[in-house]
Coordinates of C-alpha atoms and ligand atoms in Angstrom, one line a residue:
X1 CA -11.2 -40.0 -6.3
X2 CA -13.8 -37.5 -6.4
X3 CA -12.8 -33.8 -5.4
X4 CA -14.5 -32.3 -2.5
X5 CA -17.0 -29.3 -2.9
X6 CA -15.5 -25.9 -2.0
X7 CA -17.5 -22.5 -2.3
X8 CA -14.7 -20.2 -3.6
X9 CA -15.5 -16.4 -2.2
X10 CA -13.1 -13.8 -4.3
X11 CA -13.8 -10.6 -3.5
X12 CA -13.9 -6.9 -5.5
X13 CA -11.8 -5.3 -5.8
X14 CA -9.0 -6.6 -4.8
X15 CA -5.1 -7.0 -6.0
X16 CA -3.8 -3.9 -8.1
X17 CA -4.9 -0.3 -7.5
X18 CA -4.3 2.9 -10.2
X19 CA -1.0 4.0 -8.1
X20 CA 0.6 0.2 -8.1
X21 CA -0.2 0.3 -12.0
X22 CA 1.4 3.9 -12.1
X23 CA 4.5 3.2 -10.3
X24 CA 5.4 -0.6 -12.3
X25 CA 4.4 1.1 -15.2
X26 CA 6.7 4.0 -15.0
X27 CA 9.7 2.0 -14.4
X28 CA 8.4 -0.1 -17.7
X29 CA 8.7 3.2 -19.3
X30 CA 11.4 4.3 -18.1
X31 CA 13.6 1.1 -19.6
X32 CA 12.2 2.1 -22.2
X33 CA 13.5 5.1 -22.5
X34 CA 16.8 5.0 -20.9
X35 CA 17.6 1.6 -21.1
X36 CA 19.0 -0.8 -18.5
X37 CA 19.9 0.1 -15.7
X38 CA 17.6 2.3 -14.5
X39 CA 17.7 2.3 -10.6
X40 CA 14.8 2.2 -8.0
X41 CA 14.9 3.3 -4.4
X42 CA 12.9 1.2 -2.2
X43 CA 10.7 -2.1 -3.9
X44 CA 8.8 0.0 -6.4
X45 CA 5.9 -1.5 -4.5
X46 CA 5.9 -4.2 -2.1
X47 CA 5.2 -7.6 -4.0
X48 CA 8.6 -9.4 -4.9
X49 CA 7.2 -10.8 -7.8
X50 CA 6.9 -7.5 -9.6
X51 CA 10.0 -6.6 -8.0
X52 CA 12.0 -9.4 -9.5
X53 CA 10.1 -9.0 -12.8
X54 CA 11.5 -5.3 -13.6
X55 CA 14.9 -6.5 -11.9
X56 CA 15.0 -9.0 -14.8
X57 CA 14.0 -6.6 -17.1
X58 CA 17.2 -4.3 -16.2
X59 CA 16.0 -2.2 -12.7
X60 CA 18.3 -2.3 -9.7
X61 CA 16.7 -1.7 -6.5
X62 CA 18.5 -0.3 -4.0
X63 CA 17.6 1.6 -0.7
X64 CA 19.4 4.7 -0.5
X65 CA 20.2 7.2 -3.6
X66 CA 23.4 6.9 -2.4
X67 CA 24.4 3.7 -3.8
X68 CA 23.1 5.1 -7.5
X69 CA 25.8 6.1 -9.6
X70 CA 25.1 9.7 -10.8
X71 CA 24.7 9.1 -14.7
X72 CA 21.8 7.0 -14.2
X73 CA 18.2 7.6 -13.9
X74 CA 16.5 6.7 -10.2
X75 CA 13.1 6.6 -9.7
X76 CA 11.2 6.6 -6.2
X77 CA 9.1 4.1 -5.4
X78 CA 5.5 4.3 -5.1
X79 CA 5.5 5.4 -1.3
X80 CA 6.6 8.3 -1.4
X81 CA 9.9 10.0 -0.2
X82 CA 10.9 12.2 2.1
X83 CA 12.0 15.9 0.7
X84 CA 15.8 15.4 1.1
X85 CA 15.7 12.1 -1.2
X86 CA 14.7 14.6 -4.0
X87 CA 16.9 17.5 -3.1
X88 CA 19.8 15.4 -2.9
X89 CA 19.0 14.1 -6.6
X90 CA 18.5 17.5 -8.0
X91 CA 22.2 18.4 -6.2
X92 CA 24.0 15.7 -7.9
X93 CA 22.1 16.5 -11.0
X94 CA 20.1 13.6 -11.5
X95 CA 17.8 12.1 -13.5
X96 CA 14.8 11.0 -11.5
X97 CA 11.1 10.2 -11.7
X98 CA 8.9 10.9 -8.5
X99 CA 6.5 7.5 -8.8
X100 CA 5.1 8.5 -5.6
X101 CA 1.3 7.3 -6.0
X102 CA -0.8 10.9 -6.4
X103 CA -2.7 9.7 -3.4
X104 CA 0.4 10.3 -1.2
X105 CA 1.6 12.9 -2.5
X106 CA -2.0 14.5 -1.7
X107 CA -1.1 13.6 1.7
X108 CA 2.2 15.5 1.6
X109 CA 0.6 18.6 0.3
X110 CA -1.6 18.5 2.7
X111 CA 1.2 18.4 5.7
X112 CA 3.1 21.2 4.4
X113 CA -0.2 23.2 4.2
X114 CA -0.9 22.7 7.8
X115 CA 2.7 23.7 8.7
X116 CA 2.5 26.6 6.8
X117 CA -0.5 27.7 8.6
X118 CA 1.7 27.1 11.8
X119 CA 0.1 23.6 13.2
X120 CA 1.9 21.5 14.4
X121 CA 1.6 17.6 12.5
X122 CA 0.8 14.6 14.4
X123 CA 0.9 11.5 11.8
X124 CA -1.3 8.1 12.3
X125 CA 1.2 5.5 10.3
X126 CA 3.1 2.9 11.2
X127 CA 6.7 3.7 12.2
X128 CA 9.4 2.7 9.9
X129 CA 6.6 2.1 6.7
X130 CA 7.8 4.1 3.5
X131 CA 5.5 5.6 3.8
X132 CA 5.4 7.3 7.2
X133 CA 9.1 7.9 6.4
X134 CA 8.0 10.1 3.5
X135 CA 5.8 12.0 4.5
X136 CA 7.3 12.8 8.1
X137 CA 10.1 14.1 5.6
X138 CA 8.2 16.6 4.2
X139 CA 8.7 18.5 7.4
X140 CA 11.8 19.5 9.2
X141 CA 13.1 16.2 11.6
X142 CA 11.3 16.3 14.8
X143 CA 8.2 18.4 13.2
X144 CA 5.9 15.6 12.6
X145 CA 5.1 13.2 15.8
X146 CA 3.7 9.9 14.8
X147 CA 0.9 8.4 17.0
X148 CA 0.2 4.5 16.4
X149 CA -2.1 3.7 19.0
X150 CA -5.0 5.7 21.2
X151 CA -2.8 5.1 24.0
X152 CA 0.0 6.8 21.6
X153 CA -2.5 9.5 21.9
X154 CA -3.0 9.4 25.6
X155 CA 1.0 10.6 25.7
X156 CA 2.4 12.2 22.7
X157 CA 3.5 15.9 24.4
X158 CA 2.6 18.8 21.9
X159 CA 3.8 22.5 21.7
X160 CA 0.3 23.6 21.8
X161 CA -2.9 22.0 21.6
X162 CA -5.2 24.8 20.3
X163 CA -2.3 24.7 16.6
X164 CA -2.4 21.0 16.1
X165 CA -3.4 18.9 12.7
X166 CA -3.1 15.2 12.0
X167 CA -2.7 13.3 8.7
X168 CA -2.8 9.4 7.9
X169 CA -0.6 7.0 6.4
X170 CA -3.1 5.8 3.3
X171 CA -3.1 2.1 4.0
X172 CA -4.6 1.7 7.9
X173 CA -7.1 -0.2 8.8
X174 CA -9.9 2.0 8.7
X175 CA -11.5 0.8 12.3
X176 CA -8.0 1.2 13.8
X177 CA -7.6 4.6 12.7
X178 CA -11.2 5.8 13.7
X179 CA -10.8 4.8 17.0
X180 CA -7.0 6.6 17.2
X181 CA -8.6 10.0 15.4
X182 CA -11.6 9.4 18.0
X183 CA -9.1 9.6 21.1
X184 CA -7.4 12.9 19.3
X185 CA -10.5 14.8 18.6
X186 CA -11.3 13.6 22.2
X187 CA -7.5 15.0 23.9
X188 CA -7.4 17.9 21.3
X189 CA -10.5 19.3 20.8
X190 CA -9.5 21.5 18.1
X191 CA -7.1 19.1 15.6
X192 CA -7.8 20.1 12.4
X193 CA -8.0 16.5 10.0
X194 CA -8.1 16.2 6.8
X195 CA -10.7 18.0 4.1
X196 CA -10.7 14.3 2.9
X197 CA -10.4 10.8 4.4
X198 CA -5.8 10.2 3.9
X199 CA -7.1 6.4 4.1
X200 CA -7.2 5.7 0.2
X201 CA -10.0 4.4 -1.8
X202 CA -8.0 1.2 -2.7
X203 CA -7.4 0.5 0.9
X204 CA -11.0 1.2 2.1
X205 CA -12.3 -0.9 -1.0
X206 CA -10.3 -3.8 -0.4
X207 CA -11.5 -3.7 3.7
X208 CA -15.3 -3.7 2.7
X209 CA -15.3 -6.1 0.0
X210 CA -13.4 -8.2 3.2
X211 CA -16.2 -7.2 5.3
X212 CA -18.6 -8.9 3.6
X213 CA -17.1 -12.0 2.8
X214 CA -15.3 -12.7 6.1
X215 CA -18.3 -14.0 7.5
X216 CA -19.1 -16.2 4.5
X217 CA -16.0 -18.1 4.7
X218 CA -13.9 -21.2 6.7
X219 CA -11.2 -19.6 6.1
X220 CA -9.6 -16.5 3.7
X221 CA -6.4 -15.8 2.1
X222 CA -5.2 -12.3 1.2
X223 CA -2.7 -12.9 -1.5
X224 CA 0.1 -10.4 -0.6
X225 CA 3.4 -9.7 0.5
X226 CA 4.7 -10.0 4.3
X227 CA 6.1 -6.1 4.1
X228 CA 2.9 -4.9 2.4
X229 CA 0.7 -2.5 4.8
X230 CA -2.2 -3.6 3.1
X231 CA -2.0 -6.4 3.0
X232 CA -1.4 -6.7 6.3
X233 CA -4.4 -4.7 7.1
X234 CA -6.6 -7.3 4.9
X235 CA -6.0 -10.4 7.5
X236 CA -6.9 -8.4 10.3
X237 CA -9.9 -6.9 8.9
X238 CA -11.0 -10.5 7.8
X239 CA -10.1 -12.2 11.1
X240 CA -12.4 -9.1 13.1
X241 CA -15.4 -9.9 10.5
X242 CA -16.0 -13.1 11.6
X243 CA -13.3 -15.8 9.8
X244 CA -11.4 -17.9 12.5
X245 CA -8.5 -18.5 9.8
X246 CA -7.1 -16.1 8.2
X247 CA -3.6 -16.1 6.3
X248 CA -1.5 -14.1 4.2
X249 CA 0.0 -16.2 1.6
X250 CA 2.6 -14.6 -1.1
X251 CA 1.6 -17.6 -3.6
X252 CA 0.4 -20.8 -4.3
X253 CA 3.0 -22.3 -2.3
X254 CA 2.4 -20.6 0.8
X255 CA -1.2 -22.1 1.1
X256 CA -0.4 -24.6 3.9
X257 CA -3.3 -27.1 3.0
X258 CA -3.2 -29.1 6.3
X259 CA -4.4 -25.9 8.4
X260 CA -7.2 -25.9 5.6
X261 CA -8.4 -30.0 6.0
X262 CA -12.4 -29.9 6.2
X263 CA -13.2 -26.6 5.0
X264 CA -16.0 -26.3 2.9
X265 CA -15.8 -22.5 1.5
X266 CA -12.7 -20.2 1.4
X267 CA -12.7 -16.1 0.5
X268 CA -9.3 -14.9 -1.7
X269 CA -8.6 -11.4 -1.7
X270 CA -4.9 -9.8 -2.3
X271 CA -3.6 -6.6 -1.2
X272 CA -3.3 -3.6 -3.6
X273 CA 0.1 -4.4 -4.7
X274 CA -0.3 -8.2 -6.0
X275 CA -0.9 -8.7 -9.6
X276 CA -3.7 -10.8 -10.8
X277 CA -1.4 -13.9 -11.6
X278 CA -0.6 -14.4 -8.4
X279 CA -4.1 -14.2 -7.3
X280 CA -5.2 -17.0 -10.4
X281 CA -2.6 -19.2 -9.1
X282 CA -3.9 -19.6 -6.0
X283 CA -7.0 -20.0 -7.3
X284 CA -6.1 -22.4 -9.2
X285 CA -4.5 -24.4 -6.7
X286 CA -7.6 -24.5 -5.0
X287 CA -9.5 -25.5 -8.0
X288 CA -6.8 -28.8 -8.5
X289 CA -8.2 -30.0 -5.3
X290 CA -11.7 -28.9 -5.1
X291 CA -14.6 -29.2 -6.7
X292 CA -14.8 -25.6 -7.1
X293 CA -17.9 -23.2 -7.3
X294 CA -16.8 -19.3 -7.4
X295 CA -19.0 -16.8 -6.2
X296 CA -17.7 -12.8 -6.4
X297 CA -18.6 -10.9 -3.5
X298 CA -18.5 -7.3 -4.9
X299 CA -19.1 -4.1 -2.9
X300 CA -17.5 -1.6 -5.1
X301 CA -16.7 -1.5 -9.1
X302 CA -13.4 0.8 -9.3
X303 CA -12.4 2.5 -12.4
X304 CA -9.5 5.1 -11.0
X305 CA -6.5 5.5 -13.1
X306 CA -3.7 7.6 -12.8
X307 CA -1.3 9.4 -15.5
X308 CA 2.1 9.4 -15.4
X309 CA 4.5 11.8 -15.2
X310 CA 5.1 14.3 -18.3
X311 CA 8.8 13.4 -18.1
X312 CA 7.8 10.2 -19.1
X313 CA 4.8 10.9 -21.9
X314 CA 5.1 10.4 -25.4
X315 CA 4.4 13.8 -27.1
X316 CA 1.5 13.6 -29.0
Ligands
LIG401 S1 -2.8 1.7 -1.9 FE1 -3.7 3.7 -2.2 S2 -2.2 5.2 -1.7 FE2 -1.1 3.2 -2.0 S3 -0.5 3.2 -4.1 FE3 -2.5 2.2 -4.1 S4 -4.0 3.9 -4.5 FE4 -2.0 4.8 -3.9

């Protein structure tokens, strides 16, 4: 039986960004150099098939430093911890690596700054995410009050609204957060933001390349993990630029073909923290079914990279 035509969109960029590639390669490394185990608090980023890759390989996730033994060396995952989780390490006399992508931990600079200069923080993040948690924790508990929403905004009680900054958690959706830093600058009119959008470039690369191909497409997939922020993110945007379907999927086997019957084009795009394999897969499942013609849809070429820490460097 002849295969039906399908216009396959895949956008750019999409998948991996330079602090994904950091953070999986410094536990690489760090195998490496240690051996197994080497233990990892938190998913080192939020994709279980990395996850289960390095847990094969000899890490051990866990949650808390307090289920690492002592003698070991722990690394933090890509999101960022709060302060504590590296004072603790330092008081038991651990080994640790900080694989906190440098794009966060520009975000945590940036808090501390502000409380230094006596302003009090308001976060935009989503409660319980990583990385909200970490970067809340650069502060003393209570310091930092999270807004989510503008009618977050329309109620959050602050000490005083002339001393008052806000940072972001680095994967929103970039509408979203306009419209909740629109109602601050509205309520406070002298928040300080940030000297440079928190949102990342990965995150607002991946939400344009889905703003143009959205409209193109019967339906898009964003190849991604369920906790991934996103990821997450990536559905919504597509589903607000014009797509009627759009899914998360965490691989090939995900795609539920039935929901998909008729279509005649379909945009891919994953979330910064799935690898390219997965993202071929489900390409390729599309291509076992379809007569497929692929068209990129490209709004941005990246070419970021990050180094790792010196802890971690060869000596040259
Ligand atoms: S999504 Fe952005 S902030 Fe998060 S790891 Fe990637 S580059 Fe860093």
């Amino acid at each position: 039986m002849s295969k039906s035509p399908l216009t396959l969109y895949l956008a750019a960029p999409r998948g991996f960004c330079a602090g994904v590639d950091r953070a999986i390669k410094i536990v690489e490394m760090a195998l490496e150099k240690w051996g197994a185990p080497v233990y990892v608090r938190h998913e080192i980023v939020h994709n279980k098939f990395v996850v289960d890759g390095l847990r094969e390989k000899g890490a051990v996730f866990v949650e808390e430093l307090s289920e690492c033994p002592d003698d070991r060396p722990v690394i933090f995952s890509a999101h960022g911890v709060p302060k504590s989780v590296p004072n603790a390490a330092q008081a038991r006399n651990m080994v640790y690596v900080d694989a906190t992508c440098p794009l966060v931990s520009k975000v945590h600079i940036e808090a501390q700054r502000h409380a230094d200069a006596g302003l009090q923080m308001i976060m935009i993040g989503h409660e319980g995410h990583p990385e909200t948690v970490g970067t809340m924790g650069q502060l003393p508990d209570g310091e930092v009050l999270l807004v989510e929403t503008p009618q977050d905004v329309a109620t959050v009680t602050v000490r005083d609204p002339q001393k008052l900054a806000y940072v972001t958690q680095t994967t929103l959706s970039i509408d979203d957060t306009a419209d909740i830093v629109a109602a601050l600058n509205a309520r406070f009119p002298a928040i300080v933001g940030p000297h440079k959008e928190d949102i990342c470039y990965a995150t607002t690369n991946r939400q344009e390349a889905v703003k143009a191909m959205a409209p193109k497409c019967d339906a898009m997939l964003v190849v991604g993990a369920p906790n991934s922020s996103n990821s997450k993110r990536l559905v919504e945007v597509g589903s607000r630029a014009g797509c009627s379907y759009a899914q998360l999927v965490q691989r090939a086997d995900d795609i539920d073909w039935r929901a998909l019957d008729g279509i005649k084009s379909i945009g891919i795009t994953a979330g910064a923290s799935a690898p390219e394999v997965l993202i071929n897969e489900v390409i390729d499942a599309f291509k076992s079914r379809y007569d497929v013609t692929e068209e990129l849809v490209e709004t941005a070429i990246e070419n970021v990279e990050f180094k790792v820490p010196r802890v971690l460097r060869v000596p040259a």
